[in-house]
Amino acid sequence: MAAAPITLSLAAARRIQEIGAAEGKPLMLRVAVEGGGCSGFQYLFDLVESGESDDLRVERDGASALVDDVSVPFLAGSEIDFVQELAAAEFRVRNPNAKSSCGCGVSFSI
């Protein structure tokens, strides 16, 4: 059985394109999961110009996010989103696999 796809929200796709336009070059959002944080795992976000051969590439409306092969199982079925609120504007992962998360939303447990 195939894992549920990882998706990119319209807001995240637009933000990736806006950042690339401001930088004057196409950029992709790299999303990774690593051990750490107050709940056991944490999300890492980075903007990159190129990916690795084993990255999963998630595309929407001309924007791309990259997920390394080790992080894919932790993110199966997740949506990568961009949220702009009064106190912050940030990329977030809506992860159905996370059983709990910390108050900052960057750390989670499975």
mmCIF file of C-alpha atoms in Angstrom:
data_model
loop_
_atom_site.group_PDB
_atom_site.id
_atom_site.type_symbol
_atom_site.label_atom_id
_atom_site.label_comp_id
_atom_site.label_asym_id
_atom_site.label_seq_id
_atom_site.Cartn_x
_atom_site.Cartn_y
_atom_site.Cartn_z
ATOM 1 C CA MET A 1 0.000 0.000 0.000
ATOM 2 C CA ALA A 2 1.417 3.390 -1.000
ATOM 3 C CA ALA A 3 1.882 6.081 1.593
ATOM 4 C CA ALA A 4 -0.507 9.033 1.514
ATOM 5 C CA PRO A 5 0.877 11.901 -0.549
ATOM 6 C CA ILE A 6 2.518 14.966 0.897
ATOM 7 C CA THR A 7 0.887 18.139 -0.450
ATOM 8 C CA LEU A 8 1.731 21.817 -0.708
ATOM 9 C CA SER A 9 -0.991 24.352 0.092
ATOM 10 C CA LEU A 10 -1.765 27.231 -2.243
ATOM 11 C CA ALA A 11 -0.527 29.694 0.419
ATOM 12 C CA ALA A 12 2.800 27.844 0.740
ATOM 13 C CA ALA A 13 3.234 27.676 -3.040
ATOM 14 C CA ARG A 14 2.605 31.409 -3.354
ATOM 15 C CA ARG A 15 5.030 32.238 -0.540
ATOM 16 C CA ILE A 16 7.816 30.090 -2.045
ATOM 17 C CA GLN A 17 7.337 31.912 -5.360
ATOM 18 C CA GLU A 18 7.295 35.330 -3.637
ATOM 19 C CA ILE A 19 10.573 34.601 -1.850
ATOM 20 C CA GLY A 20 12.170 33.364 -5.080
ATOM 21 C CA ALA A 21 11.031 36.485 -6.928
ATOM 22 C CA ALA A 22 12.435 38.727 -4.180
ATOM 23 C CA GLU A 23 15.759 36.825 -4.307
ATOM 24 C CA GLY A 24 15.809 36.947 -8.111
ATOM 25 C CA LYS A 25 16.157 33.173 -8.533
ATOM 26 C CA PRO A 26 13.903 30.135 -8.312
ATOM 27 C CA LEU A 27 13.955 28.584 -4.848
ATOM 28 C CA MET A 28 12.474 25.434 -3.366
ATOM 29 C CA LEU A 29 11.418 24.831 0.225
ATOM 30 C CA ARG A 30 13.272 21.931 1.857
ATOM 31 C CA VAL A 31 11.298 20.279 4.662
ATOM 32 C CA ALA A 32 12.968 17.722 6.906
ATOM 33 C CA VAL A 33 12.276 15.913 10.160
ATOM 34 C CA GLU A 34 15.001 15.275 12.696
ATOM 35 C CA GLY A 35 15.159 14.039 16.258
ATOM 36 C CA GLY A 36 15.028 16.781 18.861
ATOM 37 C CA GLY A 37 12.748 19.493 20.079
ATOM 38 C CA CYS A 38 10.642 19.277 23.204
ATOM 39 C CA SER A 39 8.338 16.564 21.796
ATOM 40 C CA GLY A 40 10.837 14.165 20.188
ATOM 41 C CA PHE A 41 10.959 15.269 16.534
ATOM 42 C CA GLN A 42 11.206 18.677 14.944
ATOM 43 C CA TYR A 43 10.608 20.166 11.516
ATOM 44 C CA LEU A 44 13.410 21.932 9.699
ATOM 45 C CA PHE A 45 12.760 24.388 6.861
ATOM 46 C CA ASP A 46 15.296 25.785 4.422
ATOM 47 C CA LEU A 47 15.211 27.488 1.036
ATOM 48 C CA VAL A 48 17.454 25.875 -1.565
ATOM 49 C CA GLU A 49 18.219 26.242 -5.268
ATOM 50 C CA SER A 50 18.562 22.533 -6.012
ATOM 51 C CA GLY A 51 17.659 19.184 -4.529
ATOM 52 C CA GLU A 52 19.229 15.773 -4.100
ATOM 53 C CA SER A 53 18.540 12.840 -6.412
ATOM 54 C CA ASP A 54 16.596 10.930 -3.730
ATOM 55 C CA ASP A 55 14.390 13.866 -2.628
ATOM 56 C CA LEU A 56 10.639 13.658 -2.973
ATOM 57 C CA ARG A 57 9.552 16.718 -4.942
ATOM 58 C CA VAL A 58 6.121 18.136 -4.093
ATOM 59 C CA GLU A 59 4.824 20.667 -6.621
ATOM 60 C CA ARG A 60 1.953 23.095 -6.875
ATOM 61 C CA ASP A 61 1.400 25.992 -9.269
ATOM 62 C CA GLY A 62 5.070 26.134 -10.280
ATOM 63 C CA ALA A 63 6.418 26.035 -6.718
ATOM 64 C CA SER A 64 8.309 23.085 -5.234
ATOM 65 C CA ALA A 65 9.033 21.625 -1.827
ATOM 66 C CA LEU A 66 11.639 18.921 -1.279
ATOM 67 C CA VAL A 67 11.522 16.166 1.336
ATOM 68 C CA ASP A 68 14.495 13.858 1.931
ATOM 69 C CA ASP A 69 13.827 10.122 1.793
ATOM 70 C CA VAL A 70 14.338 9.645 5.554
ATOM 71 C CA SER A 71 11.697 12.296 6.387
ATOM 72 C CA VAL A 72 9.039 11.077 3.909
ATOM 73 C CA PRO A 73 7.523 8.391 6.217
ATOM 74 C CA PHE A 74 7.141 10.931 9.054
ATOM 75 C CA LEU A 75 5.333 13.337 6.715
ATOM 76 C CA ALA A 76 3.060 10.912 4.830
ATOM 77 C CA GLY A 77 -0.353 12.511 4.378
ATOM 78 C CA SER A 78 0.866 15.930 5.566
ATOM 79 C CA GLU A 79 0.200 19.332 4.078
ATOM 80 C CA ILE A 80 2.983 21.919 3.981
ATOM 81 C CA ASP A 81 1.293 25.264 4.581
ATOM 82 C CA PHE A 82 2.185 28.935 5.053
ATOM 83 C CA VAL A 83 0.314 30.776 7.783
ATOM 84 C CA GLN A 84 0.336 34.519 8.346
ATOM 85 C CA GLU A 85 -0.954 35.614 11.729
ATOM 86 C CA LEU A 86 -0.677 38.773 13.777
ATOM 87 C CA ALA A 87 2.330 37.506 15.749
ATOM 88 C CA ALA A 88 4.117 35.483 13.057
ATOM 89 C CA ALA A 89 4.299 34.358 9.449
ATOM 90 C CA GLU A 90 5.718 30.883 8.978
ATOM 91 C CA PHE A 91 5.701 27.612 7.111
ATOM 92 C CA ARG A 92 3.891 24.868 9.030
ATOM 93 C CA VAL A 93 3.282 21.180 8.564
ATOM 94 C CA ARG A 94 -0.224 19.839 9.159
ATOM 95 C CA ASN A 95 0.793 16.296 10.022
ATOM 96 C CA PRO A 96 -1.865 13.612 10.658
ATOM 97 C CA ASN A 97 0.863 11.309 12.053
ATOM 98 C CA ALA A 98 1.730 13.629 14.951
ATOM 99 C CA LYS A 99 0.135 12.361 18.161
ATOM 100 C CA SER A 100 1.107 15.492 20.072
ATOM 101 C CA SER A 101 3.015 18.691 19.478
ATOM 102 C CA CYS A 102 4.573 21.429 21.545
ATOM 103 C CA GLY A 103 3.166 24.911 21.924
ATOM 104 C CA CYS A 104 5.473 26.393 19.295
ATOM 105 C CA GLY A 105 4.259 23.915 16.650
ATOM 106 C CA VAL A 106 7.773 23.020 15.471
ATOM 107 C CA SER A 107 8.174 19.886 17.579
ATOM 108 C CA PHE A 108 5.981 16.781 17.590
ATOM 109 C CA SER A 109 5.789 13.134 18.664
ATOM 110 C CA ILE A 110 4.528 10.063 16.837
#
